[in-house]
PDB file of C-alpha atoms in Angstrom:
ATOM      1  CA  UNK W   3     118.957 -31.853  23.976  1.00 61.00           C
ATOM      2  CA  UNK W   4     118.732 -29.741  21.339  1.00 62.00           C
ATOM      3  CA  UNK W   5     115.679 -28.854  18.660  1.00 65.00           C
ATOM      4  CA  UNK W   6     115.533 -26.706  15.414  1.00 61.00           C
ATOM      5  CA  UNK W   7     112.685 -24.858  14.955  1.00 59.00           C
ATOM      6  CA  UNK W   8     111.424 -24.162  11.276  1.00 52.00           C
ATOM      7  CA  UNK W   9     111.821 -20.831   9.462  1.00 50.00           C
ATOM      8  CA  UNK W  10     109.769 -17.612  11.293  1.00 50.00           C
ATOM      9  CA  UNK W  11     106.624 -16.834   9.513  1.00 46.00           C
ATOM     10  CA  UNK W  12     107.404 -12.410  10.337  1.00 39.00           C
ATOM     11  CA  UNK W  13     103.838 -11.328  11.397  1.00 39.00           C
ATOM     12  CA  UNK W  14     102.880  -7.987  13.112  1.00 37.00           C
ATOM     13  CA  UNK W  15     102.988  -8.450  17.053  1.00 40.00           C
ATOM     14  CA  UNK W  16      99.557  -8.123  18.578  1.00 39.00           C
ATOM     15  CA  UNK W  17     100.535  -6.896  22.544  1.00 39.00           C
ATOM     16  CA  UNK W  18      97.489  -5.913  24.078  1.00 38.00           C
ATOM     17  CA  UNK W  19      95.781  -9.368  25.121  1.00 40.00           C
ATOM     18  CA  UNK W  20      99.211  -9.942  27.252  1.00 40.00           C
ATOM     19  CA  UNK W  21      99.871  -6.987  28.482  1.00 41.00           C
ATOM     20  CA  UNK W  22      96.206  -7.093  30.131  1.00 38.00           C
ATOM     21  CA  UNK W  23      96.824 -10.130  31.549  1.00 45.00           C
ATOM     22  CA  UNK W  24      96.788  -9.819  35.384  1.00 55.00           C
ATOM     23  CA  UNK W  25      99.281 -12.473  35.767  1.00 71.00           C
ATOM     24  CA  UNK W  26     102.685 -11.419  37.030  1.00 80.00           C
ATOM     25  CA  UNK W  27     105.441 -13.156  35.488  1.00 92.00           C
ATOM     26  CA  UNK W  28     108.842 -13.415  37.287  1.00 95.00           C
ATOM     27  CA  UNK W  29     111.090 -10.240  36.336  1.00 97.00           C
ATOM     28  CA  UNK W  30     114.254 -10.820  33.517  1.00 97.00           C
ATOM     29  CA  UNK W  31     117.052  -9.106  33.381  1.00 98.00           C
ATOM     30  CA  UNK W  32     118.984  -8.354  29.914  1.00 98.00           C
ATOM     31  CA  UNK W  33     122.614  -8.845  30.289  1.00 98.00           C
ATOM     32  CA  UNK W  34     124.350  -7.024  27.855  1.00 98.00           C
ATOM     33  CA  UNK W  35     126.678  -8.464  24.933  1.00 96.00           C
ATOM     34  CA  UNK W  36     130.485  -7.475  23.776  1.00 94.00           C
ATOM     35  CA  UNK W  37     130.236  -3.980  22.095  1.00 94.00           C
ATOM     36  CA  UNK W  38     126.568  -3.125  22.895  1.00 95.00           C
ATOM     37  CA  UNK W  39     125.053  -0.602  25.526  1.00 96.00           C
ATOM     38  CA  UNK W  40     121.948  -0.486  27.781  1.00 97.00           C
ATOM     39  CA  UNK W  41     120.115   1.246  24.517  1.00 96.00           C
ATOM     40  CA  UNK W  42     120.313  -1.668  22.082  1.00 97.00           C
ATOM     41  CA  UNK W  43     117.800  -3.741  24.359  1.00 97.00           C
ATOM     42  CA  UNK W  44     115.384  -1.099  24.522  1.00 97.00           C
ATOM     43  CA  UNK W  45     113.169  -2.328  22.101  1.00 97.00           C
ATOM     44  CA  UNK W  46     113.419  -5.693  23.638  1.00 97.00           C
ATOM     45  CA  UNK W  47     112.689  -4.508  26.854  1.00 97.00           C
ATOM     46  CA  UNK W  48     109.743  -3.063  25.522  1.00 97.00           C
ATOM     47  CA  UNK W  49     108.438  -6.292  24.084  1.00 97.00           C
ATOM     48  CA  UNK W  50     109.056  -8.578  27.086  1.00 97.00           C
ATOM     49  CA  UNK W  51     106.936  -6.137  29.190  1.00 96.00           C
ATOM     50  CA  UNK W  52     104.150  -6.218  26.548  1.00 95.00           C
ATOM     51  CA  UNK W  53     103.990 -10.003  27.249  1.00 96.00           C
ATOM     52  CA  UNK W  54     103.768  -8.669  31.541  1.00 95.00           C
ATOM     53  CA  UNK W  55     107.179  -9.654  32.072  1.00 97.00           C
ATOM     54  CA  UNK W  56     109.015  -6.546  34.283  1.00 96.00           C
ATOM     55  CA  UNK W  57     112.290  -6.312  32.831  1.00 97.00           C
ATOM     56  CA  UNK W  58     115.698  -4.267  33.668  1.00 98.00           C
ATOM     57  CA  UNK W  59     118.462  -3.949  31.540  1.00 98.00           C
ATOM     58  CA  UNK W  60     121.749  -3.632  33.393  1.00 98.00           C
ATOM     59  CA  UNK W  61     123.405  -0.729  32.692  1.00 97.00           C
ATOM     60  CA  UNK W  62     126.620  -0.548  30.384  1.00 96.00           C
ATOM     61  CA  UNK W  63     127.427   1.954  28.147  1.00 95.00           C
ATOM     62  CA  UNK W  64     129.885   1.182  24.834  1.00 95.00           C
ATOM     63  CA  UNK W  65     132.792   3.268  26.459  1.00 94.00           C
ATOM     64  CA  UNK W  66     132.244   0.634  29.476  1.00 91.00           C
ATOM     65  CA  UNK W  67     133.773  -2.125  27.393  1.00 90.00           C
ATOM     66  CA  UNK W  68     137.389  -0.211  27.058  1.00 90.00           C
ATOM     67  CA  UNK W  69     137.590  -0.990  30.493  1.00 84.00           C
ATOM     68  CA  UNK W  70     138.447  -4.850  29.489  1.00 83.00           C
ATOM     69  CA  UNK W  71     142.237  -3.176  28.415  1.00 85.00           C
ATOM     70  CA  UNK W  72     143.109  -3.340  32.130  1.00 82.00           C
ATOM     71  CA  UNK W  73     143.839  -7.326  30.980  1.00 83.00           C
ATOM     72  CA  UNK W  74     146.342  -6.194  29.079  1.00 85.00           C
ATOM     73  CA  UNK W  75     148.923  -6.055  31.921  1.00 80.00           C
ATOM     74  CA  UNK W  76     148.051  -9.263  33.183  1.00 81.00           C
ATOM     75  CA  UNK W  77     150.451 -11.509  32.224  1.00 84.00           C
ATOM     76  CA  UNK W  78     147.674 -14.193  31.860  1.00 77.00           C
ATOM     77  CA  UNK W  79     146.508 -12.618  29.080  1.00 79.00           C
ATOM     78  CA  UNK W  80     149.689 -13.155  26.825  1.00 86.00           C
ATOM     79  CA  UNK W  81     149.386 -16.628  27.757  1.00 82.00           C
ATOM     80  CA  UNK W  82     145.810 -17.424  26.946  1.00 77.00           C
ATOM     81  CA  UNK W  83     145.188 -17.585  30.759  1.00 80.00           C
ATOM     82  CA  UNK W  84     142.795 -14.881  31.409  1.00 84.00           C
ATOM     83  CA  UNK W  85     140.520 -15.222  34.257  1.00 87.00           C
ATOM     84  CA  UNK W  86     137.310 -13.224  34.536  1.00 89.00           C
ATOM     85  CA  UNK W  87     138.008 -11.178  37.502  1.00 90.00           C
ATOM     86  CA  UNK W  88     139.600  -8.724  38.632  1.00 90.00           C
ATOM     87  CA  UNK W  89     139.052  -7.671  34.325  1.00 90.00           C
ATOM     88  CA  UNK W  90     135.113  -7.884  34.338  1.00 94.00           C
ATOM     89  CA  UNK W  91     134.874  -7.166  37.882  1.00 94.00           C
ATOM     90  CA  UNK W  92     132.867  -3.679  36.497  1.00 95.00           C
ATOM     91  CA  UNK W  93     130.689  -5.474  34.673  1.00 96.00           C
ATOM     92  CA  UNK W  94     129.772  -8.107  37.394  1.00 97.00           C
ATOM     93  CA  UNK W  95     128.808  -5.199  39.574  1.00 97.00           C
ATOM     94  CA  UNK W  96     126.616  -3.586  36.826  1.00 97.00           C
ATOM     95  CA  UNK W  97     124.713  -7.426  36.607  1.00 97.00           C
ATOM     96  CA  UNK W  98     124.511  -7.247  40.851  1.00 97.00           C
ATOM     97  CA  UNK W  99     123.313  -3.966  40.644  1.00 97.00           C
ATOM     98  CA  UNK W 100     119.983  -4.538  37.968  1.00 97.00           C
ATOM     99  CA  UNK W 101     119.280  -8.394  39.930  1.00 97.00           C
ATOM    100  CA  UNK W 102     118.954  -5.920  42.952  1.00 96.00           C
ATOM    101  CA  UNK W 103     116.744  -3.871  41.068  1.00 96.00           C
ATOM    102  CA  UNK W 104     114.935  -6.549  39.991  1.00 96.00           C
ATOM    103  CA  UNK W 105     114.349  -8.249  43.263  1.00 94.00           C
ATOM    104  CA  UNK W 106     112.462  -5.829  44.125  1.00 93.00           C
ATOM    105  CA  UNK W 107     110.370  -6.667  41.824  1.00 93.00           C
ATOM    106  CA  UNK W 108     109.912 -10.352  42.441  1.00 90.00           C
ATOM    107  CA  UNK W 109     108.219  -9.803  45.469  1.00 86.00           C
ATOM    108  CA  UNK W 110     110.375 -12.295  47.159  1.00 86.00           C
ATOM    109  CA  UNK W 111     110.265 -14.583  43.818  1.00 91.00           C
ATOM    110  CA  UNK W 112     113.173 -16.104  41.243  1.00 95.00           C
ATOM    111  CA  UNK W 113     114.281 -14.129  38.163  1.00 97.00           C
ATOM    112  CA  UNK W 114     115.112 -14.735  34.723  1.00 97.00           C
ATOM    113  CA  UNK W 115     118.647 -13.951  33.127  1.00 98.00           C
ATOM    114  CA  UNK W 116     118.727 -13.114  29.459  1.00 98.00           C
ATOM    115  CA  UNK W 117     122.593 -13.487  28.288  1.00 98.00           C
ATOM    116  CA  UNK W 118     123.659 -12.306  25.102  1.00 98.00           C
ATOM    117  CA  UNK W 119     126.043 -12.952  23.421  1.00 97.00           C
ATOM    118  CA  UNK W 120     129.055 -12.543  25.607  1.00 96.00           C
ATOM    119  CA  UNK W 121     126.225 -12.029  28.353  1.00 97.00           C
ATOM    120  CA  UNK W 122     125.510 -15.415  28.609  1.00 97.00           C
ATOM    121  CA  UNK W 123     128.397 -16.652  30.101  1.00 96.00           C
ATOM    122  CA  UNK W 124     128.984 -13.242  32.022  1.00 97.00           C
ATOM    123  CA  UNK W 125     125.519 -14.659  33.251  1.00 97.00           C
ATOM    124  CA  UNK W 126     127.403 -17.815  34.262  1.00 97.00           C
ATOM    125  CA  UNK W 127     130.660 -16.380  35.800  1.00 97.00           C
ATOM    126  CA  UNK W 128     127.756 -14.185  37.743  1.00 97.00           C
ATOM    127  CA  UNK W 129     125.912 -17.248  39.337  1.00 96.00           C
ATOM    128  CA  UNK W 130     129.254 -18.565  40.231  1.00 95.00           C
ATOM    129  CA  UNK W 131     130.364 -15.984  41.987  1.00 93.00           C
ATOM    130  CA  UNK W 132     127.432 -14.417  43.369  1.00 93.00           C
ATOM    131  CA  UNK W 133     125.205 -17.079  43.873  1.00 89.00           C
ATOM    132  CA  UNK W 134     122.302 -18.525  42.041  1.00 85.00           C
ATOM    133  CA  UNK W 135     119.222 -19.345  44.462  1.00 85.00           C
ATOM    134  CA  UNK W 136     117.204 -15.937  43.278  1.00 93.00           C
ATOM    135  CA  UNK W 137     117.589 -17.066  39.846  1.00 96.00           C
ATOM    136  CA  UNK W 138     115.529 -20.122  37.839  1.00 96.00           C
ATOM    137  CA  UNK W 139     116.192 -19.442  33.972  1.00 97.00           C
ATOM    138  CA  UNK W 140     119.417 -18.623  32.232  1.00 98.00           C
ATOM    139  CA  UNK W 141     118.507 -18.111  28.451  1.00 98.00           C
ATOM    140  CA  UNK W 142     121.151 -17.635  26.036  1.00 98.00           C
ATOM    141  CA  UNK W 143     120.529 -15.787  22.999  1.00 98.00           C
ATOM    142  CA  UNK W 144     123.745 -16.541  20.647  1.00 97.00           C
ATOM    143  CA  UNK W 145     126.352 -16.833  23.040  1.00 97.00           C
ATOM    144  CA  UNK W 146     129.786 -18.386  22.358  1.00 96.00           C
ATOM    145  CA  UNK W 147     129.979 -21.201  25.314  1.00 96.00           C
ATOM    146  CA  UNK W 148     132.554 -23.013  23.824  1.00 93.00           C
ATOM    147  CA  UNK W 149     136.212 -22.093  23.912  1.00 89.00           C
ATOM    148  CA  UNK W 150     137.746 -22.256  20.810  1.00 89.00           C
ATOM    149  CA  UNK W 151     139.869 -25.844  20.302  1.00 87.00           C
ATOM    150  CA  UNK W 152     143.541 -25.413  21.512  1.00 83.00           C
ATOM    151  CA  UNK W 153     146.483 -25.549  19.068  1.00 76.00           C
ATOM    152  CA  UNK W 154     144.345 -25.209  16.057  1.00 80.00           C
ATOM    153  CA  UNK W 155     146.593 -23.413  12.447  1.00 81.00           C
ATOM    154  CA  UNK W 156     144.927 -20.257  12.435  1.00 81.00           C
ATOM    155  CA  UNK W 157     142.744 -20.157  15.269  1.00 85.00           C
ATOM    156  CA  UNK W 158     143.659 -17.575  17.722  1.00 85.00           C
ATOM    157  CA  UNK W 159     141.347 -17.701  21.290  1.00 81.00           C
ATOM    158  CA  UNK W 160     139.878 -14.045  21.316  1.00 86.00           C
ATOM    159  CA  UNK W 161     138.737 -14.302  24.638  1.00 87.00           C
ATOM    160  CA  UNK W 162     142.680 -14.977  26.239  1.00 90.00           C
ATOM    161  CA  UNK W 163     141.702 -17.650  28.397  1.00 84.00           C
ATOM    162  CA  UNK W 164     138.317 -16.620  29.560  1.00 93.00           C
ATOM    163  CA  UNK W 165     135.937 -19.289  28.147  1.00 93.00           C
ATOM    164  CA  UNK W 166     138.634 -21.950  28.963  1.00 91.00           C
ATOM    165  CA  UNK W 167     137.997 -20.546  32.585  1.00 93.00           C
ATOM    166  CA  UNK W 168     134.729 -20.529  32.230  1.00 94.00           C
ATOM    167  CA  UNK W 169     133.911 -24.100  31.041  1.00 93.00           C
ATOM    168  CA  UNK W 170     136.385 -25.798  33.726  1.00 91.00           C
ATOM    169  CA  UNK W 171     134.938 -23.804  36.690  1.00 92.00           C
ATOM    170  CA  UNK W 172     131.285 -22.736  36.470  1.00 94.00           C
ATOM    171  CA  UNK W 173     128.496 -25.073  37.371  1.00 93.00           C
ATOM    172  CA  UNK W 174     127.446 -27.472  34.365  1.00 94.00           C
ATOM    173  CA  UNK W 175     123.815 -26.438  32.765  1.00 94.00           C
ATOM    174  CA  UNK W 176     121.232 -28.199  33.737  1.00 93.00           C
ATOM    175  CA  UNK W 177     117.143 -28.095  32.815  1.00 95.00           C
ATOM    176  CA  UNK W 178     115.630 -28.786  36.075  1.00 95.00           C
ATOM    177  CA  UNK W 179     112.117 -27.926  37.635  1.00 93.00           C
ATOM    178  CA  UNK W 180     114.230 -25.543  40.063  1.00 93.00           C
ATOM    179  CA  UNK W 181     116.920 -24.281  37.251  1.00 96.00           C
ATOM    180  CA  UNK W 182     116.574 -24.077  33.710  1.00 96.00           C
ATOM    181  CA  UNK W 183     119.361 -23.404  30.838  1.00 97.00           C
ATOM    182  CA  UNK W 184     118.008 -22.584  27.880  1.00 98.00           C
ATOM    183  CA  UNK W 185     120.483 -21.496  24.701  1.00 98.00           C
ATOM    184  CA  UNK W 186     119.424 -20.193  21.461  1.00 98.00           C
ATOM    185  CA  UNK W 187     121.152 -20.462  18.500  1.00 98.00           C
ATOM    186  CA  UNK W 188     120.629 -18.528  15.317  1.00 97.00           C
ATOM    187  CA  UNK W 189     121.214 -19.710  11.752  1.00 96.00           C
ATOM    188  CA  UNK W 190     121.711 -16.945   9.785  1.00 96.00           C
ATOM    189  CA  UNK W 191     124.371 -17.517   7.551  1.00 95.00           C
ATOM    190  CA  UNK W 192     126.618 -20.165   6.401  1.00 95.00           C
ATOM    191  CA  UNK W 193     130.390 -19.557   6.397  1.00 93.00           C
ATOM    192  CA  UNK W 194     132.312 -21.398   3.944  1.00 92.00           C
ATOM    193  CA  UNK W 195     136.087 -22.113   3.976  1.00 89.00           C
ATOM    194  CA  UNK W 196     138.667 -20.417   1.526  1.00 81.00           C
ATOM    195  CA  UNK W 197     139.879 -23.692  -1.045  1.00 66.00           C
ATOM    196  CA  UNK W 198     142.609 -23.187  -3.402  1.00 40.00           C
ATOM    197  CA  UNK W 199     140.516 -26.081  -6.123  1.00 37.00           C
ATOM    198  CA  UNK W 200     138.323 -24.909  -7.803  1.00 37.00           C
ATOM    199  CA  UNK W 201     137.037 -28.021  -9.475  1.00 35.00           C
ATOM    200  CA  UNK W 202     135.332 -29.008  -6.141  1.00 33.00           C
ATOM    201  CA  UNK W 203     131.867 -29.859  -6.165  1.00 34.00           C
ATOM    202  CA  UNK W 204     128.885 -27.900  -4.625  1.00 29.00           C
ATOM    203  CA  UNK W 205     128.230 -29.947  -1.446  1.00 34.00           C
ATOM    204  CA  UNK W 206     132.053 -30.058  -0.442  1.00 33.00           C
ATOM    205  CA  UNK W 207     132.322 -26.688  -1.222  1.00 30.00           C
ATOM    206  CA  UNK W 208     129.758 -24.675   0.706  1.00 32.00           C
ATOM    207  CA  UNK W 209     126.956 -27.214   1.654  1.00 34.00           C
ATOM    208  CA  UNK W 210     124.674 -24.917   0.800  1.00 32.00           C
ATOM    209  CA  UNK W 211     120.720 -26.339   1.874  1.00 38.00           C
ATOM    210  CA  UNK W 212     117.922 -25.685  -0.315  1.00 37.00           C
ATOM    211  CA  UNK W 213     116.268 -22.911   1.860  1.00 39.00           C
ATOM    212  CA  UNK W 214     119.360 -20.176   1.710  1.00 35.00           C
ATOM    213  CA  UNK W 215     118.669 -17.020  -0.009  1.00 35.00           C
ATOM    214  CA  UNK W 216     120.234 -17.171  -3.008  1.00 28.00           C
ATOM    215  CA  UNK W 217     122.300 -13.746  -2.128  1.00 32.00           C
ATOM    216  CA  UNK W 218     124.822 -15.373  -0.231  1.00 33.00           C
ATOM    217  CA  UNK W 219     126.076 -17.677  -3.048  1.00 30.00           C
ATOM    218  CA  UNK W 220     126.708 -16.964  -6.374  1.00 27.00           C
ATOM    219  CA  UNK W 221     126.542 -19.220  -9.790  1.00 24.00           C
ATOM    220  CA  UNK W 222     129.771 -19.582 -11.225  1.00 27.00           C
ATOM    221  CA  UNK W 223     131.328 -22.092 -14.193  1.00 28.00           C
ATOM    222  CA  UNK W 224     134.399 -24.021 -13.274  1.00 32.00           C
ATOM    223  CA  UNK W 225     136.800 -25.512 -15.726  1.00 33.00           C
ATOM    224  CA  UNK W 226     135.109 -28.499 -16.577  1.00 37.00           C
ATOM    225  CA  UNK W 227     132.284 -25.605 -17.702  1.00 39.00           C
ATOM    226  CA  UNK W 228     129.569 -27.432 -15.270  1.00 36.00           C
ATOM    227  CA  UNK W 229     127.273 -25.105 -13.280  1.00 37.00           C
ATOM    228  CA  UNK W 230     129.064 -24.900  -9.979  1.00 43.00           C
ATOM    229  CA  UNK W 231     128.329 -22.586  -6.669  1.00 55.00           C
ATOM    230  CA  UNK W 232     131.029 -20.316  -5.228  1.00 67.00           C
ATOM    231  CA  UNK W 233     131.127 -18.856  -1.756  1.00 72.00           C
ATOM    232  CA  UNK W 234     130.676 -15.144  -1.687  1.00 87.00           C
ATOM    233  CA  UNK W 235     133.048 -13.083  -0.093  1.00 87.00           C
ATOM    234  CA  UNK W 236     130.558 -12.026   2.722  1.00 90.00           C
ATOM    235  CA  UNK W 237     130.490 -15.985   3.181  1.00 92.00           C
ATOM    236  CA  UNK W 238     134.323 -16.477   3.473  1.00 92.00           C
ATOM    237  CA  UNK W 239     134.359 -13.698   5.557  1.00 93.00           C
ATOM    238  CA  UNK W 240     131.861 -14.659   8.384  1.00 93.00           C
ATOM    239  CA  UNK W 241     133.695 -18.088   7.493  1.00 92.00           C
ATOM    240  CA  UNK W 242     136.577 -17.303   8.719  1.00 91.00           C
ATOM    241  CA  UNK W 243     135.218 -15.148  12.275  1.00 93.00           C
ATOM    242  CA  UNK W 244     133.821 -18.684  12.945  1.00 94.00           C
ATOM    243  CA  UNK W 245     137.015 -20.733  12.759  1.00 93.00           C
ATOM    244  CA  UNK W 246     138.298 -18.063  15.582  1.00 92.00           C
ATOM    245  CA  UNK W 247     135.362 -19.189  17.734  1.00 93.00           C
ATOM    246  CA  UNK W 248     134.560 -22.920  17.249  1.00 91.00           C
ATOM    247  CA  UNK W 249     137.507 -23.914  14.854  1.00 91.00           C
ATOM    248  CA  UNK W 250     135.661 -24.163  11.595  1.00 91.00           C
ATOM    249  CA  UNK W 251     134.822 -21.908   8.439  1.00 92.00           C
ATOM    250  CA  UNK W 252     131.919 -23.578   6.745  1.00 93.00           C
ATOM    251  CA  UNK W 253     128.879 -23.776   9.568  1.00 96.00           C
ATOM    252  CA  UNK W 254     126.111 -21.877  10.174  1.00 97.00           C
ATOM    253  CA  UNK W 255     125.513 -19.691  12.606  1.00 97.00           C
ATOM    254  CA  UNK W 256     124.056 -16.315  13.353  1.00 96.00           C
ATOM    255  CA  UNK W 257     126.401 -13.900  11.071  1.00 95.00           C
ATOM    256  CA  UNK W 258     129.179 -13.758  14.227  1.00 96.00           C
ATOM    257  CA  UNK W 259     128.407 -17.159  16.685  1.00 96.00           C
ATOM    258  CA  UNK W 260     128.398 -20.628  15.185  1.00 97.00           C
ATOM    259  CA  UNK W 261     125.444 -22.733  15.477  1.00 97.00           C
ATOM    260  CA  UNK W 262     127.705 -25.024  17.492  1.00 95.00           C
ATOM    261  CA  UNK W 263     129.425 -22.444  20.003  1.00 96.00           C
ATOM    262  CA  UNK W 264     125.882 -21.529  21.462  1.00 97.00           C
ATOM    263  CA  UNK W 265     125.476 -25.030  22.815  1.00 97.00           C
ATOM    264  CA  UNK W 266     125.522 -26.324  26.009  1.00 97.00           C
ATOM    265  CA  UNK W 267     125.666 -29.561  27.471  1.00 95.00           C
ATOM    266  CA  UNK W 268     122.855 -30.548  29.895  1.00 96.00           C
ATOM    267  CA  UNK W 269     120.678 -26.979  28.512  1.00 97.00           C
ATOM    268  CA  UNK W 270     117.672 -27.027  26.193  1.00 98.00           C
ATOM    269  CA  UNK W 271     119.398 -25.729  22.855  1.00 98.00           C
ATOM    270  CA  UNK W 272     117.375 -24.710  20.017  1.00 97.00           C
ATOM    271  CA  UNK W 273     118.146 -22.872  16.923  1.00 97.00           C
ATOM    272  CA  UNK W 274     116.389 -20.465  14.817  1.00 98.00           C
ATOM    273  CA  UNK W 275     116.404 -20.305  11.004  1.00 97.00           C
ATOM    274  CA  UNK W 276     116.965 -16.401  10.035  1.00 96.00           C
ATOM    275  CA  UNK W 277     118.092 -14.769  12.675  1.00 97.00           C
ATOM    276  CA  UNK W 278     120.621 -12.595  12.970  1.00 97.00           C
ATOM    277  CA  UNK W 279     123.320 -12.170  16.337  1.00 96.00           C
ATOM    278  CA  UNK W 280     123.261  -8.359  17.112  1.00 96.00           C
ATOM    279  CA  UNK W 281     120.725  -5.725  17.551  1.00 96.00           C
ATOM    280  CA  UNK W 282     122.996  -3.052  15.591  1.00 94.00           C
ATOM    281  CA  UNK W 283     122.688  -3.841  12.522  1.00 91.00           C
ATOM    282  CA  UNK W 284     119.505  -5.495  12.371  1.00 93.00           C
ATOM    283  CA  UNK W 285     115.965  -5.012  10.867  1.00 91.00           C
ATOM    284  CA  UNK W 286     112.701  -6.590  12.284  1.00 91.00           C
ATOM    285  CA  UNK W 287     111.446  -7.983   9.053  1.00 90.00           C
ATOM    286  CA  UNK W 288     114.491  -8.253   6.761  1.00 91.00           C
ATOM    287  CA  UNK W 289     117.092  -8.847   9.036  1.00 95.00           C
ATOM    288  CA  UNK W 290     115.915  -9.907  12.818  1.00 97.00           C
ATOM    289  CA  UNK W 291     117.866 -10.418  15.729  1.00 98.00           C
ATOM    290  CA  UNK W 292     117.192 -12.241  18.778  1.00 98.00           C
ATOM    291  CA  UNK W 293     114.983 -10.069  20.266  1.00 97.00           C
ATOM    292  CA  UNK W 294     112.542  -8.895  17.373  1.00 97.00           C
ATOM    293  CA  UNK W 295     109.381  -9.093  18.111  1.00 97.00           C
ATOM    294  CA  UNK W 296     108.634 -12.244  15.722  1.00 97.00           C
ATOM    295  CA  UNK W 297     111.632 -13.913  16.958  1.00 98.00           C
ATOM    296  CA  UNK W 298     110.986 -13.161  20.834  1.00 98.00           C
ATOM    297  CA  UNK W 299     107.461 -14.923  20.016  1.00 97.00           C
ATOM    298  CA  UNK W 300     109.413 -18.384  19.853  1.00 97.00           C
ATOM    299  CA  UNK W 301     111.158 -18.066  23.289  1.00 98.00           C
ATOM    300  CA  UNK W 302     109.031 -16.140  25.190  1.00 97.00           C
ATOM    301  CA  UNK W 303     106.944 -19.114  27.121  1.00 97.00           C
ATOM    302  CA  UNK W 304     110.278 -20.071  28.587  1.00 97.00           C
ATOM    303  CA  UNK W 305     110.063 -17.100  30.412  1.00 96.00           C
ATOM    304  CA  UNK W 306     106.168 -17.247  31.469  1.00 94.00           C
ATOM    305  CA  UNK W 307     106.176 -20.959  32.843  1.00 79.00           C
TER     306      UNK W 307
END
């Protein structure tokens, strides 16, 4: 199932009438994407505790990440056979070692697991491996669930195997009164293919809907001399980081993640018009991410039921 939520109305976040309330809300913890460090979900952290949810992020630091190299010797990796562990077994411990944490502050209760980006199936590989009876929400913000589709011109899989691995052993998502998958999509950006005609009309072209800011597309004349619309460079760029991941240039999707990657099967999948995939990089009002405030405000009741 999947829903599409309209465009976010950015509107100062008003914190104290929840963060009074005397209810106690199962405790989330953040699981860290590709690239990014305990201190980029600071802010977040900040903002699910203003809504009473107790939150811990697990700890990884951007140095962490260089760890992934060790794959590099595994012959699985030249062959696009890459298994999650023994590679990620650091980061595996670093997600045991915050659910610990945060045990103890369930009071005996479930948690919540916020994945992002590459997080969110960490989050999965996690639960298979470690078990999954503490835990009753899985919610994905941008992550690419999909592998990329095999034997594709021009489409290399980035992850060497791992989301292959991922999709044929971990448990399928389901939305259940026990369990709940939720994944979040963002539609930031569309990408738009590289074509060698430039006669081609608008829709085949870029697809461009009537809502996109006019700064990723520019107004061009072709040679018949009729108005026409040419992808942007920033455009064929993200274009061409989302063929790597899903097989396809001209989708949307939040500036790194198709649309279509962050899907899974048997979740709740929703997307979100404007937002962007990373917290580097981002700005609250101009350029939000998953977790600003305004954007947090349309997923948070999934984590107070």
């Amino acid at each position: 199932m999947a829903l599409a939520l309209p465009p976010l109305n950015f509107k100062p976040q008003c914190s104290s009438t929840s963060s009074s309330s005397s209810i106690n809300y199962r405790p989330a913890v953040i699981l860290p994407g590709l690239g990014n460090n305990t201190g980029d979900y600071k802010k977040l952290e900040l903002t699910l505790k203003d809504y009473g949810v107790p939150t811990v992020v697990a700890k990884v630091s951007r140095i962490d990440w260089l760890r992934n190299a060790a794959g590099l010797v595994d012959p699985n990796y030249w062959k696009g056979t890459l298994q999650p562990r023994p590679v990620l077994d650091w980061y595996l411990k670093r997600v045991d070692d915050a659910i610990q944490e945060a045990k103890e502050l369930s009071q005996g209760g479930t948690l919540s697991l916020i994945g992002h980006s590459a997080g969110g199936w960490l989050a999965r590989v996690y639960m298979e491996e470690f078990g999954l009876s503490h835990i009753s929400l899985l919610l994905t913000l941008g992550t690419p669930h999909l592998p990329p589709p095999k034997s594709l011109p021009g489409v290399i899989d980035q992850t060497r195997g791992l989301l292959y691995y991922v999709e044929q052993h971990c448990k399928n998502a389901v939305y259940t009164p026990d369990l709940k998958y939720v994944c979040i999509a963002g539609r930031y950006l569309q990408g738009a293919r590289f074509f060698s005609d430039s006669n081609l009309d608008v829709d085949s072209m870029v697809g461009i809907d009537d809502d996109q800011p006019i700064l990723d597309v520019a107004i061009v004349k072709n040679k018949t001399d009729s108005t026409s619309v040419s992808p942007t460079f920033r455009a064929l760029f993200v274009g061409q980081g989302y063929k790597q991941v899903c097989g396809q240039a001209d989708v949307w999707g939040d500036g790194v993640v198709p649309e279509v990657s962050a899907y899974l099967e048997g979740a709740l999948n929703i997307s979100l018009d404007g937002v962007y995939h990373s917290p580097v990089g981002s700005d609250d009002v101009s350029r939000p991410w998953y977790g600003s405030p305004a954007v947090v405000e349309q997923w948070i009741h999934h984590l107070l039921n």
